[in-house]
Coordinates of C-alpha atoms in Angstrom, one line a residue:
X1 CA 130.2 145.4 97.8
X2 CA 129.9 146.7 94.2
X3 CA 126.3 149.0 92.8
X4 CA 123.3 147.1 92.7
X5 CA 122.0 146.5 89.4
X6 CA 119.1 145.1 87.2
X7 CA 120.0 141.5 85.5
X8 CA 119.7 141.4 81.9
X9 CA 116.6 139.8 80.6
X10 CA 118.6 136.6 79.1
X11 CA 120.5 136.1 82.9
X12 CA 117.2 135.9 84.2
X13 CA 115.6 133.7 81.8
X14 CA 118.5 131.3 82.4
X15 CA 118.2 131.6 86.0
X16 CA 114.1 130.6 85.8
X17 CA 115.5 127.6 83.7
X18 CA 117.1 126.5 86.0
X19 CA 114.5 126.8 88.5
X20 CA 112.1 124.4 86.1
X21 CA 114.4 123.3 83.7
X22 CA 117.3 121.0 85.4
X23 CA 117.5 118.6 82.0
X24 CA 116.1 116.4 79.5
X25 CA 114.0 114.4 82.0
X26 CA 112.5 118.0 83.7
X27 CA 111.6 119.0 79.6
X28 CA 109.7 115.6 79.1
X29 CA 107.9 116.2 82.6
X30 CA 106.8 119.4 81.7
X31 CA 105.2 118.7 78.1
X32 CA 103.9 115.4 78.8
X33 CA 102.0 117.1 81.9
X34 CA 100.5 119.5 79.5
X35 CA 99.4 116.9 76.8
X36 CA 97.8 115.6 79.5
X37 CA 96.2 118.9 80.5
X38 CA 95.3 118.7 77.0
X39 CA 92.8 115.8 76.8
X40 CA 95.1 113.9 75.3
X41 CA 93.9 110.0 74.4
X42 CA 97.2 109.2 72.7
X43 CA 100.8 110.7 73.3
X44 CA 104.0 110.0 71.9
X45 CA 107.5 110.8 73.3
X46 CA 110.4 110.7 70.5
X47 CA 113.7 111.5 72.1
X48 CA 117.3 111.8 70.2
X49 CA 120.9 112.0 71.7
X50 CA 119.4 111.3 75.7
X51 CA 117.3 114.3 74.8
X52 CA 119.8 116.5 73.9
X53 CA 119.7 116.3 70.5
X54 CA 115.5 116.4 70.2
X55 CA 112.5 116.3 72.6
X56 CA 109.3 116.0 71.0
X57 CA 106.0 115.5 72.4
X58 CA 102.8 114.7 70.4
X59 CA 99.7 114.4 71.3
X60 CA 96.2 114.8 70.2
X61 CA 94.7 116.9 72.9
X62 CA 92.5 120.3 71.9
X63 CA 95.0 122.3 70.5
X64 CA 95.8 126.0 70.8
X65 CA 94.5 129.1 68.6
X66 CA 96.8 130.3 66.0
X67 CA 97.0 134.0 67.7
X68 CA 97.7 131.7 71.2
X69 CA 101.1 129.9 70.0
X70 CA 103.0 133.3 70.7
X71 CA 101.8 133.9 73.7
X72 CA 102.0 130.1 75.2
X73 CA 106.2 130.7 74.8
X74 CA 105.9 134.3 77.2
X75 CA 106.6 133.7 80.6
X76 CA 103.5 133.3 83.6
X77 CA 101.0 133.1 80.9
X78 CA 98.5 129.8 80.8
X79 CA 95.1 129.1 80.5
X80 CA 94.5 127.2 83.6
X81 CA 94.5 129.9 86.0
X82 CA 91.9 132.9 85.9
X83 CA 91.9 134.7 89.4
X84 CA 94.1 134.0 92.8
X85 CA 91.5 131.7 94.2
X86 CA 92.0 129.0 91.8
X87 CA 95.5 128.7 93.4
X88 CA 93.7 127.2 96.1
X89 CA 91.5 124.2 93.9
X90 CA 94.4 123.4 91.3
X91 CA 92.9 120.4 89.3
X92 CA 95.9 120.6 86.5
X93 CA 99.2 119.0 86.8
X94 CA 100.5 122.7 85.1
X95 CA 99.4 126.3 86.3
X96 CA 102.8 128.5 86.6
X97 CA 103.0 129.3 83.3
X98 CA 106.7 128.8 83.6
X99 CA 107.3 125.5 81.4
X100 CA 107.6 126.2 78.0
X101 CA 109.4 130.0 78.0
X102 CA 112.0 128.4 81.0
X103 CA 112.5 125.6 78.0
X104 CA 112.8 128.2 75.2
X105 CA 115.2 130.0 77.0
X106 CA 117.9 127.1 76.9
X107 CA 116.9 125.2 73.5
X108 CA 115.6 125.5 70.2
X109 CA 111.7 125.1 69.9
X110 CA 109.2 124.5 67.6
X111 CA 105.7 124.7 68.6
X112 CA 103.1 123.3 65.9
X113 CA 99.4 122.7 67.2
X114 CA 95.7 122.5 65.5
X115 CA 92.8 123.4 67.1
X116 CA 90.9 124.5 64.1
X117 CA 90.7 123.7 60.3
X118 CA 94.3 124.5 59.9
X119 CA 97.5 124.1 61.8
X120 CA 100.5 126.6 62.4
X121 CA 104.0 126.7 64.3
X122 CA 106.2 129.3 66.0
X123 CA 109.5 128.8 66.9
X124 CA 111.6 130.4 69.6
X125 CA 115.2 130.1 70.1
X126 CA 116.9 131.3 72.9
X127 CA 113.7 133.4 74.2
X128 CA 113.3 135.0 70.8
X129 CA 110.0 133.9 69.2
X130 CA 109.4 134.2 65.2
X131 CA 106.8 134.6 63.4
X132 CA 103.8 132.8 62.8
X133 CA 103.8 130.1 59.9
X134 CA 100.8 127.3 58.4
X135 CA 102.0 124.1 59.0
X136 CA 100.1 120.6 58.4
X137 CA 99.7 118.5 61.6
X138 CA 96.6 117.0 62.2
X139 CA 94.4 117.6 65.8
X140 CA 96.5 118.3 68.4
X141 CA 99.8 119.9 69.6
X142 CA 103.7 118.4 69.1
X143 CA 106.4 120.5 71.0
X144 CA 109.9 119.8 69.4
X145 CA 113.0 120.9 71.6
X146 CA 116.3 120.8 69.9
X147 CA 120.4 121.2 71.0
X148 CA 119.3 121.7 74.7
X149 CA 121.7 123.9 77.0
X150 CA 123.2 124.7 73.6
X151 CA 123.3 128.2 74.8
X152 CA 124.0 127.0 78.0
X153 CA 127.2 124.9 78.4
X154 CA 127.5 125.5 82.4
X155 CA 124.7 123.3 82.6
X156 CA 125.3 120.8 80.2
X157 CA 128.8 120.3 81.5
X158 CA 127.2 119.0 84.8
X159 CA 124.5 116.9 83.2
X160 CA 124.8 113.1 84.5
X161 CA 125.7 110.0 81.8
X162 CA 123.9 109.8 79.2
X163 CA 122.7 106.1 80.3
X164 CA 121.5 108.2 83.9
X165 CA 119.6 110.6 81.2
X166 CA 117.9 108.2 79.6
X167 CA 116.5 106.0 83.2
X168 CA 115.9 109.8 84.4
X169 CA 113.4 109.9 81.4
X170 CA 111.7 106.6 81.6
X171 CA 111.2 106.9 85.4
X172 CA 109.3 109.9 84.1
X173 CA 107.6 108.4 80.9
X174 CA 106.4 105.6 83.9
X175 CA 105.4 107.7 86.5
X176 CA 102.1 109.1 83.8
X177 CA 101.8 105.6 81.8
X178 CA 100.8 104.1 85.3
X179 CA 98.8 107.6 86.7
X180 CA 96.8 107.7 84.0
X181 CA 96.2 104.4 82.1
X182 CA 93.6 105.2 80.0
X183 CA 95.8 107.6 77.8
X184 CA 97.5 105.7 75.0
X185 CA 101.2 106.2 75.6
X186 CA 103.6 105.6 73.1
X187 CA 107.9 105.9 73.5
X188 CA 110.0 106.5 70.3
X189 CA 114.2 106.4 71.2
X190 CA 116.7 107.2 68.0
X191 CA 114.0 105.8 65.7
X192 CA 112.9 102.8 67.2
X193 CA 109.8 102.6 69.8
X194 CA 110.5 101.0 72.6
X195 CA 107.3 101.0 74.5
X196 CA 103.7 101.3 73.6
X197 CA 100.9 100.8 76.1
X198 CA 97.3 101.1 74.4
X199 CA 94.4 102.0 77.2
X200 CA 93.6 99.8 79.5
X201 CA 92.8 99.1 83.6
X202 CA 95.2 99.9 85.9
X203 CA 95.7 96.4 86.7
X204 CA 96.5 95.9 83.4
X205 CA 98.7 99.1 82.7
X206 CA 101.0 97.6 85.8
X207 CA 101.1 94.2 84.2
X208 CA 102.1 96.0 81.0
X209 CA 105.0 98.7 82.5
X210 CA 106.5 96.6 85.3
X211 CA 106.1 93.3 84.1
X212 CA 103.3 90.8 85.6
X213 CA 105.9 89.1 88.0
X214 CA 105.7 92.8 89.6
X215 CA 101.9 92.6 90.1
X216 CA 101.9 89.2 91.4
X217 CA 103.9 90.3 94.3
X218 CA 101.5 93.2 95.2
X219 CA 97.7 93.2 96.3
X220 CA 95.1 95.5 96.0
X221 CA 93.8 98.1 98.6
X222 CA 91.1 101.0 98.9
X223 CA 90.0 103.0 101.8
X224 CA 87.8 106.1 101.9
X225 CA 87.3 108.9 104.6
X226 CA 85.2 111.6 103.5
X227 CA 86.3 113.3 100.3
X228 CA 90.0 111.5 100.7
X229 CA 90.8 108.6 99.2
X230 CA 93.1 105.9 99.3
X231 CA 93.7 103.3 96.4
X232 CA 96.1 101.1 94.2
X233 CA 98.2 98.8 94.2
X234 CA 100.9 97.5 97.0
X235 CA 103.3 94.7 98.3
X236 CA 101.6 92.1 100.1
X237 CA 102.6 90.7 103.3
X238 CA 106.3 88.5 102.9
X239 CA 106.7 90.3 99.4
X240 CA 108.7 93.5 99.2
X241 CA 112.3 94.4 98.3
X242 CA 115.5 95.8 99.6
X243 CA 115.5 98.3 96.6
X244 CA 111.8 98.6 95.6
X245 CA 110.0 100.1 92.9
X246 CA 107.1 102.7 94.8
X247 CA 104.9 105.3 92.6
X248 CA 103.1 107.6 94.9
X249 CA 100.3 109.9 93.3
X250 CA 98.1 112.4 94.5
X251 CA 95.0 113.3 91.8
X252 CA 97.4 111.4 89.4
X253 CA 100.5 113.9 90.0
X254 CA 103.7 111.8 91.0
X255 CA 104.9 113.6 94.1
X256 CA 107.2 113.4 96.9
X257 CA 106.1 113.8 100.7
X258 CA 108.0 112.7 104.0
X259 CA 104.7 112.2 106.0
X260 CA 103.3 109.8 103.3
X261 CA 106.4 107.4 103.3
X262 CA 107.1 107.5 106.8
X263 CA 102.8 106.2 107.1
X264 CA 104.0 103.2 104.7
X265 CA 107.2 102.3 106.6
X266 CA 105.2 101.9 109.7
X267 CA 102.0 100.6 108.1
X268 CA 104.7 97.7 106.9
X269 CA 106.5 96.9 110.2
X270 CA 105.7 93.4 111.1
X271 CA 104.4 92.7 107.6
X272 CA 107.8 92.9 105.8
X273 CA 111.3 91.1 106.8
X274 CA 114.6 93.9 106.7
X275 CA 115.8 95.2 104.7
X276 CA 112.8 94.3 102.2
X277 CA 110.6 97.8 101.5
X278 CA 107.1 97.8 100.1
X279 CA 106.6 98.0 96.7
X280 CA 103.5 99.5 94.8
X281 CA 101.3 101.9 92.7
X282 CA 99.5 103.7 95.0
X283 CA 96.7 106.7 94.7
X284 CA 95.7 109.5 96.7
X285 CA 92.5 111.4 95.8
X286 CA 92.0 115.0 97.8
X287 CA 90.5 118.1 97.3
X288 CA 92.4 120.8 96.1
X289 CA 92.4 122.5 99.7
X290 CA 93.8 119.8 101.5
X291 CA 97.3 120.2 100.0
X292 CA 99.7 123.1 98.7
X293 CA 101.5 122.4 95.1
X294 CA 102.6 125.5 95.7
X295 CA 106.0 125.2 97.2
X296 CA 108.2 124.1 94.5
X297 CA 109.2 124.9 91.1
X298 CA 109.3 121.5 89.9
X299 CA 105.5 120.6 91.6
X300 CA 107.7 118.1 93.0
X301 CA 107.2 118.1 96.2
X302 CA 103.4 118.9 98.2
X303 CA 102.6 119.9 101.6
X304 CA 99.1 118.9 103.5
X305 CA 97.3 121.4 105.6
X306 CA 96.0 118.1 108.0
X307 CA 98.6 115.2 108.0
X308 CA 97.5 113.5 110.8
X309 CA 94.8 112.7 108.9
X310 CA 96.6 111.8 105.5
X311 CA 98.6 109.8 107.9
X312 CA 96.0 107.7 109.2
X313 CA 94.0 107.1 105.9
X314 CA 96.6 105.8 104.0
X315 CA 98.0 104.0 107.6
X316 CA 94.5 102.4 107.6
X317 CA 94.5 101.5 103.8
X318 CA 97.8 99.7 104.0
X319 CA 97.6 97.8 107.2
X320 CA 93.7 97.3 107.3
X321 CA 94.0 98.9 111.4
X322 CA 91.0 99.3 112.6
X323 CA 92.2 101.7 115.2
X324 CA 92.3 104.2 112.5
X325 CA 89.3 104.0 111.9
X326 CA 87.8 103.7 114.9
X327 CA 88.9 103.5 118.6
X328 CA 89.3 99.6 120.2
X329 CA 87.7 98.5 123.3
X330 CA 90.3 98.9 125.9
X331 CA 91.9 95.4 127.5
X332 CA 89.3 94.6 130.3
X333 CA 91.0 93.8 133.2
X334 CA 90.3 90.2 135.0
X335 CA 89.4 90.6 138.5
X336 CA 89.8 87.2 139.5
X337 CA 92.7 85.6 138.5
X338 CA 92.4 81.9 137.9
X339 CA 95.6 81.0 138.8
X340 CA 98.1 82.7 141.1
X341 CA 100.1 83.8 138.0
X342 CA 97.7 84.8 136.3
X343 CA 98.0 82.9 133.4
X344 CA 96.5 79.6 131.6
X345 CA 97.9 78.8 128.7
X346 CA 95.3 76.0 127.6
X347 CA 92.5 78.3 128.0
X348 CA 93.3 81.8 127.2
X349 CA 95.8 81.7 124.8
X350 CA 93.5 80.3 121.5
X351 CA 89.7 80.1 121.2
X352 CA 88.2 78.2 118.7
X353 CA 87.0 81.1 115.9
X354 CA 83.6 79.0 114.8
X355 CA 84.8 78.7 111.3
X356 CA 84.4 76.3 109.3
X357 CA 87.4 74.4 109.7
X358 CA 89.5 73.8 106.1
X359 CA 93.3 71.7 107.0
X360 CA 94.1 68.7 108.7
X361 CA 97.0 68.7 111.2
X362 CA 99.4 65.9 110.5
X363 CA 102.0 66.5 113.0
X364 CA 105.0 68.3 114.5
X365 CA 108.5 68.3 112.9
X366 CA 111.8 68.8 115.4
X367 CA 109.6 71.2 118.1
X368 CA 109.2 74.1 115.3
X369 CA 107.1 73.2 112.1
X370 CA 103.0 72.1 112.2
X371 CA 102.6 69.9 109.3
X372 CA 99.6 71.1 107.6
X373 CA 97.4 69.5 104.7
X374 CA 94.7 71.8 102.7
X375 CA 93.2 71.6 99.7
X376 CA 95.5 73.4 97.6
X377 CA 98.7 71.6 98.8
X378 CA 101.4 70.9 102.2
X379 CA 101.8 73.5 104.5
X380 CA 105.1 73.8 106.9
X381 CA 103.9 76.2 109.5
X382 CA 106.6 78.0 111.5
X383 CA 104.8 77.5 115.7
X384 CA 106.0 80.2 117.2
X385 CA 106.0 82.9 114.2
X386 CA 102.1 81.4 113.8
X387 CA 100.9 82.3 117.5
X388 CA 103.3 84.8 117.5
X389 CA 100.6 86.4 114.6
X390 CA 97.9 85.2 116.3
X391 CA 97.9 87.0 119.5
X392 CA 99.1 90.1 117.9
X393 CA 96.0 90.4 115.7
X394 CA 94.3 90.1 119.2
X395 CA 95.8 92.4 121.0
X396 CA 95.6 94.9 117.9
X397 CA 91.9 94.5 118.7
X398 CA 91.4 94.6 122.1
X399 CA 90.2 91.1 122.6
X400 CA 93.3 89.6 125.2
X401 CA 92.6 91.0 128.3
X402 CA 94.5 92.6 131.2
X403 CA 95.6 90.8 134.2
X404 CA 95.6 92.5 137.5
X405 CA 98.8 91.6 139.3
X406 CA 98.4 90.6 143.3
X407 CA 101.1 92.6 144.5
X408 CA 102.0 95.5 142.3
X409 CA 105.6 96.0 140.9
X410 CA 107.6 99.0 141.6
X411 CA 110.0 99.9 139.0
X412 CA 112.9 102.6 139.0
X413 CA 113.2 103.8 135.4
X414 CA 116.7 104.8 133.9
X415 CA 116.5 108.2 132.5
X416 CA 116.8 107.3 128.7
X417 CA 113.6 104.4 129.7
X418 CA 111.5 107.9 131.0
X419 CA 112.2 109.7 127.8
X420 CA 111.2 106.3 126.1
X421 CA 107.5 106.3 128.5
X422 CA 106.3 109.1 127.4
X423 CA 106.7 108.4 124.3
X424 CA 105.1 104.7 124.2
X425 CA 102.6 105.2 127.2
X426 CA 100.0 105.0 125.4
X427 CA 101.2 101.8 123.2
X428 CA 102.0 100.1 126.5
X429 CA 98.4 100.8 127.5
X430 CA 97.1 99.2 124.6
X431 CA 98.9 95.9 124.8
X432 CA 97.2 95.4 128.4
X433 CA 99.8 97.2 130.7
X434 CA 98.3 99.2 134.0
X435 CA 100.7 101.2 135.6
X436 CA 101.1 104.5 137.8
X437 CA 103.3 106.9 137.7
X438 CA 105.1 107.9 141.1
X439 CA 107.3 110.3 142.1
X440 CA 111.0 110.7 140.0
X441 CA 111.4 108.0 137.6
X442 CA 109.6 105.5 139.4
X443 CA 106.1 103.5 138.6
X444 CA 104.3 101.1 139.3
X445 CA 103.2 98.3 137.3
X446 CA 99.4 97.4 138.3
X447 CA 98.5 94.8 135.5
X448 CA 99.8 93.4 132.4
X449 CA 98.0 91.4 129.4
X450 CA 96.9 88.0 130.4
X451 CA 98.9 86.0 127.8
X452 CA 102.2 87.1 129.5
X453 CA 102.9 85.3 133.1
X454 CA 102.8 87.2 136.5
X455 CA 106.5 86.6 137.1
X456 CA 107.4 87.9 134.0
X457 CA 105.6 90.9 133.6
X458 CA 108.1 93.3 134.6
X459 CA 110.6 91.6 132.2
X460 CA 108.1 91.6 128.9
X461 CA 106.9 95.5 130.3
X462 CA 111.1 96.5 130.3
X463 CA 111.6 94.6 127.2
X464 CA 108.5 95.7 125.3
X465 CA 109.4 99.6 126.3
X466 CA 113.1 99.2 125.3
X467 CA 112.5 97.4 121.7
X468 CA 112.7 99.0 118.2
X469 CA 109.4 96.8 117.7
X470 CA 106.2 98.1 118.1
X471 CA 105.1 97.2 121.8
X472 CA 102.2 94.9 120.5
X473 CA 104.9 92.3 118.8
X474 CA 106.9 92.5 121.7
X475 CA 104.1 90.9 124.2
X476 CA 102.8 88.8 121.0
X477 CA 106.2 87.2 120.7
X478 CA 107.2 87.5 124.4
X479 CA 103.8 84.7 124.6
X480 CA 104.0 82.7 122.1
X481 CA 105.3 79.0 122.0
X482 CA 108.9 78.7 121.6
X483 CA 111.5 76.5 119.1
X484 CA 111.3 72.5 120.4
X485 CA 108.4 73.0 122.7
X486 CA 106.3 70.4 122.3
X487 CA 102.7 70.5 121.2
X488 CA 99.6 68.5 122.0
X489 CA 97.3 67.4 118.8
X490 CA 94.7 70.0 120.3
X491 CA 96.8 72.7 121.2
X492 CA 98.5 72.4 117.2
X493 CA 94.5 72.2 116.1
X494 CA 94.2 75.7 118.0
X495 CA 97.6 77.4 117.0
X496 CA 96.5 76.9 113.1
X497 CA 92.9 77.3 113.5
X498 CA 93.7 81.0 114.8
X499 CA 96.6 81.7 112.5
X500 CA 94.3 80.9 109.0
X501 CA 91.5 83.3 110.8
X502 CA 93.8 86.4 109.6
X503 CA 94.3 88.2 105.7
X504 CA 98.1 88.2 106.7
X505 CA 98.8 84.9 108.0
X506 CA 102.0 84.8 105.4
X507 CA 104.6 86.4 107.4
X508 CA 104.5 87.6 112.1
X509 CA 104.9 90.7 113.0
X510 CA 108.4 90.8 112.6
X511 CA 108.0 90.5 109.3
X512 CA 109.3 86.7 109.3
X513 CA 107.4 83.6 106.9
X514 CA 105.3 81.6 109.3
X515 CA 104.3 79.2 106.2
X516 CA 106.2 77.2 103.3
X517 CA 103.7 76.0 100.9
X518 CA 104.0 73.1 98.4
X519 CA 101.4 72.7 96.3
X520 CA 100.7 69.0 94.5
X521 CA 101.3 69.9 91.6
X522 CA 104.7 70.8 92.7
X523 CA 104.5 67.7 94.9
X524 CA 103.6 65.3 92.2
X525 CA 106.6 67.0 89.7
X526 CA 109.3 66.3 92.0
X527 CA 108.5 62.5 92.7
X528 CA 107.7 62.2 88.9
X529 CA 103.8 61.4 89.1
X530 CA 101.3 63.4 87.1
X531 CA 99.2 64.0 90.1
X532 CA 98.9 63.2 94.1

């Protein structure tokens, strides 16, 4: 091992480049974040070469001071941090004090800015700043960075296509049109502007960036929980893609976390059919001391003190789950079974909600569709998917309850079907299951939920531990009509009554369509009348 040795100052401003600086896209993050900082109402983003050639950021924000513009180029020097405790209530998307020296270090810059009656520049090139100049640019601050990595050619060796560059950069130029769509954003590329989105709603700024076919899929949700909150834009139920377009913020700053996307995936199951994902624009709003921004160079990436709480807010704000919010009435057992299984179809299966009712039911097609007519058009309703959605809504809240079996059932569990237990007891408890545990990997099973028959309660508990689907849409589906069973006119009258009772009545909990809509219009086009 050779002497240890101080760097040179240009090796380590090339290695805190690198930390910030990893190429044109990282540069365009960094000064659009501080034109925002700014107060900026308008900013405009010209780019050259895929940002090699020239970044330049305009906007007109406050400004900086004349005898600032030197010192905004040093390294750890901003004006949005004062003491160590503001680390702990960051309210800006910049605080390091990093950006714009780790950017000098590996370009050409030119930093112009009014604050004042008069405007002045300072360039730096490759860390070395000049000298102060009067130069006319009205209120505001433009950052020009020019020949990027030229003093670096390591890096721009291993720079991706110029075509990856440029989508690198509009993902970012997207990510702050849609955080913050009151600011007036305006994209210039070799001369020629390519976007310009004037203030407006959010609803709006969506229909604007990603086109209003995009916000027709998606709906819009809000919850609140204290000082957190929850709102946006996101796919509703049946909508979704296998490669969606998601934007996650938190206090407007596009971030990555593993706890927030796994609380989407799982606030989706049985809305969306695989391999669609959900789609949307979607807000967080925390205090400062919920969450540490602290952890990467890039502010790419954040980490909450309280997930489990993160989790079930944004849980709740996707799904609309009122056990997030608060906890269900557990399954109340029957005492008295009516039947010796335990189990009346006609009965207990569908109540009549005591709404006023809105479709006629015209008939059943080949033992699977409910012919439907409504105001708005012709509904083919999938039966099972229907009471398949039904009865999980139900169970979700409490309202099917457990059945006490006569005789209870012992069951000896494999090994991997233990593991399995503990991790879905209390799931299997929810849906209406009673059970004991005995010694080894034995139980046994004292009740199950009343929709589900006596004989087959061991199967649907062994089936519903087993699954990849959440227990509730095991026993939903386990109970629900099947393909070419045949319906009564009453019992069709109950399945859709129940079904059009739920916000998500599109797709089961699977994720499958229950419903194929044609409309009269669309009716009265394809037989060549103006109107049914």
């Amino acid at each position: 091992m050779g002497r240890i040795y101080r760097l040179a100052p240009e090796i380590r401003a090339k290695i805190a480049a690198g930390e910030v600086i990893e190429g044109p896209a990282s540069v365009v993050k960094e000064l659009v974040e501080n034109s925002i900082d700014a107060g900026a109402r308008k900013i405009v983003l010209r780019i050259e070469d895929s940002g090699l050639s020239l970044i330049s950021v305009s906007d007109d924000g406050v400004g900086i001071l004349p005898e600032d513009l030197p010192l905004a180029l040093q390294r750890h020097t901003t004006s949005k941090l004062s003491s160590e405790t503001d680390l702990l209530k960051i309210r800006t998307l910049g605080f390091r004090g990093e950006a714009l020296a780790s950017i000098c270090a590996v370009s050409k810059m030119r930093l112009i800015s009014r604050a004042g009656d008069k405007s002045y520049s300072v360039e730096c090139i490759q860390g070395q700043i000049g000298p102060i100049k009067e130069h006319p640019h009205p209120r505001g601050t433009t950052v020009e960075v020019r020949d990027l990595f030229f003093n670096f050619p390591v890096r721009k060796k291993f720079l991706p296509s110029p075509s990856s560059i440029l989508r690198e950069i509009s993902r970012v130029f997207i990510c702050y049109c849609l955080a913050y769509p009151q600011i007036h954003f305006i994209f210039v590329r070799e001369g020629r502007e390519v976007a310009n989105y004037p203030p407006g709603s959010l609803r709006e700024r969506i229909s604007r960036v990603l086109g209003r076919e995009f916000l027709a899929t998606l709906r819009e949700i809000e919850n609140q929980w204290g000082d957190m909150k929850v709102y946006g834009f996101s796919s509703a139920p049946g909508r979704g893609r296998p490669r969606p377009q998601l934007f996650f913020f938190l206090n407007r700053r596009p971030i990555y976390n593993k706890e927030v996307f796994s609380a989407l995936k799982i606030a989706y199951s049985g809305l969306l059919q695989s391999p669609n994902l959900p789609e949307g624009v979607i807000f967080l709003e925390a205090p400062p001391s919920c969450y540490d921004v602290n952890i990467h160079p890039t502010k790419r990436e954040v980490k909450f003190r309280e997930p489990s709480v993160i989790y079930r807010l944004f849980l709740s704000a996707i799904k609309g789950d009122y056990t997030s919010k608060a906890p269900s009435p557990a399954p109340r057992a029957v005492e008295s079974p009516p039947s010796p299984y335990g189990f009346s179809p006609e009965k207990l299966e569908f109540q009549q909600a005591g709404v006023e009712k809105d479709f006629r039911v015209i008939g059943q097609v080949r033992g699977i569709f409910i012919v439907v007519e409504r105001d708005d058009g012709l509904y083919l309703v999938d039966q099972h998917n229907a009471m398949e959605r039904a009865l999980y809504e139900k169970l979700k809240r409490g309202k099917i309850p457990s059945q006490k079996l006569l005789i209870p059932a012992v069951l000896d569990l494999r090994e991997d079907e233990a593991l399995l237990l503990g991790q879905r007891e209390e799931e299997l408890r929810e849906a209406g299951f009673d059970f004991q545990r005995l010694s080894g990997r034995s139980l046994a099973l004292r009740a199950h939920p009343s929709i589900i028959p006596a004989e087959r309660a061991e199967k649907v508990f062994l089936e519903a531990l087993r699954g990849k689907d959440p227990v509730l849409a095991t026993v939903a589906c386990r109970a629900s009509v099947k393909r070419g069973e045949a319906l009564s006119a009453e019992r069709m009258e109950k399945i859709v009554a129940e079904l059009f009772q739920w916000e998500n009545f599109q797709v089961c909990p699977h994720g499958r369509p229950i419903i194929v809509k044609l409309s009269w219009e669309e009716l009265a086009r394809k037989i060549g009348r103006r109107e049914i």
